[in-house]
Amino acid sequence: MSRLKLPTIAPSEITPEAVWQSRRAWLKQAGMGALAAGAGAFGASSLAQDAQAIGLSATPNPDFLLLDQATSEKDITSYNNYYEFGTGKTDPFENAHKLQTRPWAVSIEGEVARPRTFDIDDLLKLAPMEERLYRLRCVEAWSMVIPWIGYSLSTLLKAVEPTSKAKFVEFTTVVQKENMPGVKSRIIDWPYVEGLRMDEAMHPLTMLVFGVYGKQLPNQNGAPMRLAVPWKYGFKSGKSIVRIRLLESMPLTSWVKIAPQEYGFYANVNPEVPHPRWSQATERRIGGGFFAPRIDTQMYNGYAEQVASLYAGLDLRENY
Ligand code: MTE
């Protein structure tokens, strides 16, 4: 992430508002049609067929319907950031088949009344599976629209009864030295660690993800369980989580440790605060081709109505 060189944006690559609006109107109709068909709102456009994949049924949650067109399954599963498998965009797709996802335990510890270790198959049954269409905006200024399957993280956190001291949540992701060629490089002090403030973690948008496009997660997308926090840059959403720790103070997260001047703890999507080495004002939607017009990045990735109140009174330039 920190070695990326982005091309500068030509004015001709910025979408005229009128074109964007009419496209949205068309997509709205298309989206509604899929919902009416009732076969999982977004699964119908699935392209890739993986014989190994295990189906995961879910009910589309209309509260999380977007007008944006979903990115293809092929792009979602072959253009990834998962540095444990290499830093190239296709490295995770090529190398992640070695990841062992069973047996898989997730421990929940720290400031909770009922610390507990869950087996992944029990977590799959903890709450009804919902399909939600979420935007994912990477700090590298590309984005996708992904039909995730899972449920709100708050369901799990409530089950372990956070104490009044719990102010932050830390997520630690797996290290399997034999199976992850990328962990030989020391770009990150493995394991990959991320974190949220308690109110962010309890927000209904913050999702524990177990599947995508009607199937259990492919390894390269963070099997068997990852996070999706759609109003923050993608690096906040840790993959293949093995430990969740509730804490009184802010955890030291991987990217803050590597480059605190570039990656803040909050990492809320904000077109007005550039990364020190590139703008965050626009983004490239994966799937449109490299020369497709860039689109404007929205404050909180378009989720301002739901989350802006969490940051009332906070200086967003200082707390980037
Ligand atoms: N989690 C782990 N364990 N390792 C990683 O390298 N990359 C992050 C995040 N979670 C990463 C991770 C980044 S930078 C992004 S943009 C998203 O995963 C990408 O998720 P996707 O590949 O499913 O689109």
Short mmCIF file of N, CA and C in Angstrom, two decimals, residues 226-295:
data_model
loop_
_atom_site.label_atom_id
_atom_site.label_comp_id
_atom_site.label_asym_id
_atom_site.label_seq_id
_atom_site.Cartn_x
_atom_site.Cartn_y
_atom_site.Cartn_z
N ARG A 226 -14.38 -12.30 8.14
CA ARG A 226 -13.68 -11.01 8.09
C ARG A 226 -14.67 -9.93 8.48
N LEU A 227 -14.15 -8.71 8.53
CA LEU A 227 -14.98 -7.57 8.88
C LEU A 227 -15.30 -6.76 7.62
N ALA A 228 -16.41 -6.03 7.62
CA ALA A 228 -16.68 -5.02 6.59
C ALA A 228 -17.19 -3.77 7.29
N VAL A 229 -16.42 -2.69 7.18
CA VAL A 229 -16.77 -1.40 7.80
C VAL A 229 -16.85 -0.40 6.65
N PRO A 230 -18.03 -0.25 6.03
CA PRO A 230 -18.09 0.36 4.69
C PRO A 230 -17.79 1.86 4.63
N TRP A 231 -17.83 2.59 5.76
CA TRP A 231 -17.54 4.02 5.70
C TRP A 231 -16.07 4.33 5.93
N LYS A 232 -15.26 3.29 6.14
CA LYS A 232 -13.82 3.48 6.37
C LYS A 232 -13.02 2.89 5.22
N TYR A 233 -11.78 3.35 5.05
CA TYR A 233 -10.91 2.75 4.03
C TYR A 233 -10.79 1.25 4.28
N GLY A 234 -10.66 0.51 3.18
CA GLY A 234 -10.69 -0.95 3.22
C GLY A 234 -9.72 -1.60 4.20
N PHE A 235 -8.60 -0.94 4.49
CA PHE A 235 -7.62 -1.60 5.37
C PHE A 235 -8.13 -1.80 6.79
N LYS A 236 -9.23 -1.08 7.17
CA LYS A 236 -9.78 -1.27 8.52
C LYS A 236 -10.49 -2.62 8.65
N SER A 237 -10.85 -3.23 7.51
CA SER A 237 -11.65 -4.46 7.53
C SER A 237 -10.75 -5.69 7.46
N GLY A 238 -10.29 -6.13 8.62
CA GLY A 238 -9.35 -7.25 8.71
C GLY A 238 -9.96 -8.55 8.20
N LYS A 239 -9.10 -9.38 7.60
CA LYS A 239 -9.53 -10.66 7.03
C LYS A 239 -9.10 -11.84 7.92
N SER A 240 -9.83 -12.92 7.84
CA SER A 240 -9.46 -14.17 8.54
C SER A 240 -9.14 -13.90 10.02
N ILE A 241 -10.15 -13.41 10.73
CA ILE A 241 -9.98 -12.99 12.12
C ILE A 241 -9.94 -14.19 13.07
N VAL A 242 -8.98 -14.16 14.01
CA VAL A 242 -8.88 -15.24 15.01
C VAL A 242 -9.08 -14.75 16.45
N ARG A 243 -8.92 -13.42 16.65
CA ARG A 243 -9.09 -12.92 18.02
C ARG A 243 -9.74 -11.54 18.01
N ILE A 244 -10.70 -11.37 18.92
CA ILE A 244 -11.34 -10.07 19.10
C ILE A 244 -11.15 -9.71 20.56
N ARG A 245 -10.52 -8.54 20.80
CA ARG A 245 -10.21 -8.17 22.19
C ARG A 245 -10.83 -6.81 22.50
N LEU A 246 -11.61 -6.73 23.56
CA LEU A 246 -12.19 -5.45 23.95
C LEU A 246 -11.24 -4.78 24.95
N LEU A 247 -10.97 -3.50 24.72
CA LEU A 247 -9.91 -2.82 25.46
C LEU A 247 -10.37 -1.48 26.02
N GLU A 248 -9.64 -1.04 27.04
CA GLU A 248 -9.94 0.26 27.64
C GLU A 248 -9.27 1.37 26.83
N SER A 249 -8.09 1.07 26.23
CA SER A 249 -7.40 2.12 25.46
C SER A 249 -7.21 1.71 24.01
N MET A 250 -6.90 2.69 23.18
CA MET A 250 -6.80 2.50 21.73
C MET A 250 -5.67 1.51 21.39
N PRO A 251 -5.97 0.46 20.63
CA PRO A 251 -4.90 -0.49 20.27
C PRO A 251 -3.96 0.11 19.22
N LEU A 252 -2.72 -0.39 19.20
CA LEU A 252 -1.77 0.03 18.16
C LEU A 252 -2.00 -0.87 16.95
N THR A 253 -2.55 -0.30 15.88
CA THR A 253 -2.95 -1.11 14.72
C THR A 253 -1.82 -1.13 13.69
N SER A 254 -1.86 -2.13 12.81
CA SER A 254 -0.72 -2.39 11.91
C SER A 254 -0.31 -1.19 11.08
N TRP A 255 -1.26 -0.55 10.38
CA TRP A 255 -0.87 0.54 9.48
C TRP A 255 -0.46 1.79 10.24
N VAL A 256 -1.02 2.01 11.42
CA VAL A 256 -0.61 3.16 12.24
C VAL A 256 0.84 2.94 12.69
N LYS A 257 1.17 1.68 12.97
CA LYS A 257 2.53 1.34 13.40
C LYS A 257 3.54 1.56 12.26
N ILE A 258 3.15 1.21 11.04
CA ILE A 258 4.06 1.32 9.89
C ILE A 258 4.27 2.79 9.49
N ALA A 259 3.17 3.53 9.36
CA ALA A 259 3.26 4.90 8.84
C ALA A 259 2.17 5.77 9.43
N PRO A 260 2.37 6.22 10.69
CA PRO A 260 1.31 6.97 11.38
C PRO A 260 0.95 8.28 10.70
N GLN A 261 1.89 8.86 9.95
CA GLN A 261 1.60 10.13 9.27
C GLN A 261 0.73 9.90 8.03
N GLU A 262 0.62 8.66 7.58
CA GLU A 262 -0.16 8.36 6.37
C GLU A 262 -1.48 7.65 6.68
N TYR A 263 -1.49 6.81 7.70
CA TYR A 263 -2.68 6.01 8.01
C TYR A 263 -3.08 6.23 9.46
N GLY A 264 -4.24 6.85 9.64
CA GLY A 264 -4.70 7.12 11.00
C GLY A 264 -5.53 5.98 11.54
N PHE A 265 -5.83 6.04 12.84
CA PHE A 265 -6.67 5.00 13.45
C PHE A 265 -8.09 5.06 12.90
N TYR A 266 -8.61 6.29 12.70
CA TYR A 266 -10.01 6.40 12.25
C TYR A 266 -10.18 5.93 10.82
N ALA A 267 -9.36 6.47 9.89
CA ALA A 267 -9.41 6.05 8.48
C ALA A 267 -10.82 6.12 7.89
N ASN A 268 -11.57 7.16 8.28
CA ASN A 268 -12.87 7.36 7.65
C ASN A 268 -12.66 7.89 6.24
N VAL A 269 -13.43 7.36 5.28
CA VAL A 269 -13.30 7.84 3.90
C VAL A 269 -13.64 9.33 3.88
N ASN A 270 -12.69 10.14 3.37
CA ASN A 270 -12.87 11.59 3.40
C ASN A 270 -12.20 12.22 2.19
N PRO A 271 -13.01 12.62 1.19
CA PRO A 271 -12.42 13.19 -0.04
C PRO A 271 -11.68 14.50 0.21
N GLU A 272 -11.93 15.14 1.37
CA GLU A 272 -11.31 16.44 1.65
C GLU A 272 -9.95 16.32 2.31
N VAL A 273 -9.62 15.16 2.81
CA VAL A 273 -8.30 14.98 3.44
C VAL A 273 -7.46 14.06 2.56
N PRO A 274 -6.50 14.64 1.79
CA PRO A 274 -5.69 13.78 0.93
C PRO A 274 -4.73 12.91 1.74
N HIS A 275 -4.40 11.76 1.18
CA HIS A 275 -3.26 10.99 1.69
C HIS A 275 -2.04 11.87 1.42
N PRO A 276 -0.98 11.84 2.25
CA PRO A 276 0.16 12.74 2.01
C PRO A 276 0.75 12.61 0.60
N ARG A 277 0.55 11.44 -0.07
CA ARG A 277 1.17 11.27 -1.38
C ARG A 277 0.18 11.24 -2.55
N TRP A 278 -1.11 11.28 -2.28
CA TRP A 278 -2.08 11.33 -3.38
C TRP A 278 -3.43 11.83 -2.90
N SER A 279 -4.25 12.25 -3.86
CA SER A 279 -5.58 12.78 -3.53
C SER A 279 -6.54 11.64 -3.17
N GLN A 280 -7.53 11.95 -2.33
CA GLN A 280 -8.60 10.98 -2.05
C GLN A 280 -9.92 11.49 -2.62
N ALA A 281 -9.87 12.50 -3.52
CA ALA A 281 -11.10 13.13 -3.99
C ALA A 281 -11.90 12.26 -4.94
N THR A 282 -11.22 11.41 -5.71
CA THR A 282 -11.94 10.56 -6.67
C THR A 282 -11.44 9.12 -6.54
N GLU A 283 -12.16 8.23 -7.21
CA GLU A 283 -11.80 6.81 -7.14
C GLU A 283 -12.08 6.13 -8.48
N ARG A 284 -11.49 4.98 -8.67
CA ARG A 284 -11.69 4.17 -9.86
C ARG A 284 -12.51 2.94 -9.46
N ARG A 285 -13.68 2.79 -10.05
CA ARG A 285 -14.52 1.61 -9.75
C ARG A 285 -13.95 0.42 -10.52
N ILE A 286 -13.57 -0.61 -9.81
CA ILE A 286 -13.01 -1.79 -10.46
C ILE A 286 -14.07 -2.42 -11.36
N GLY A 287 -13.66 -2.81 -12.55
CA GLY A 287 -14.58 -3.46 -13.49
C GLY A 287 -14.90 -2.59 -14.68
N GLY A 288 -14.69 -1.29 -14.54
CA GLY A 288 -15.00 -0.37 -15.64
C GLY A 288 -13.86 -0.22 -16.63
N GLY A 289 -12.74 -0.90 -16.38
CA GLY A 289 -11.57 -0.72 -17.23
C GLY A 289 -10.74 0.45 -16.71
N PHE A 290 -9.45 0.42 -16.99
CA PHE A 290 -8.56 1.42 -16.41
C PHE A 290 -8.87 2.83 -16.90
N PHE A 291 -9.44 2.95 -18.11
CA PHE A 291 -9.69 4.28 -18.66
C PHE A 291 -11.13 4.74 -18.44
N ALA A 292 -11.89 3.98 -17.66
CA ALA A 292 -13.26 4.41 -17.33
C ALA A 292 -13.19 5.70 -16.53
N PRO A 293 -14.19 6.57 -16.66
CA PRO A 293 -14.15 7.83 -15.91
C PRO A 293 -14.08 7.56 -14.41
N ARG A 294 -13.30 8.38 -13.71
CA ARG A 294 -13.23 8.25 -12.26
C ARG A 294 -14.51 8.83 -11.66
N ILE A 295 -14.87 8.39 -10.49
CA ILE A 295 -16.06 8.94 -9.83
C ILE A 295 -15.64 9.70 -8.57
#
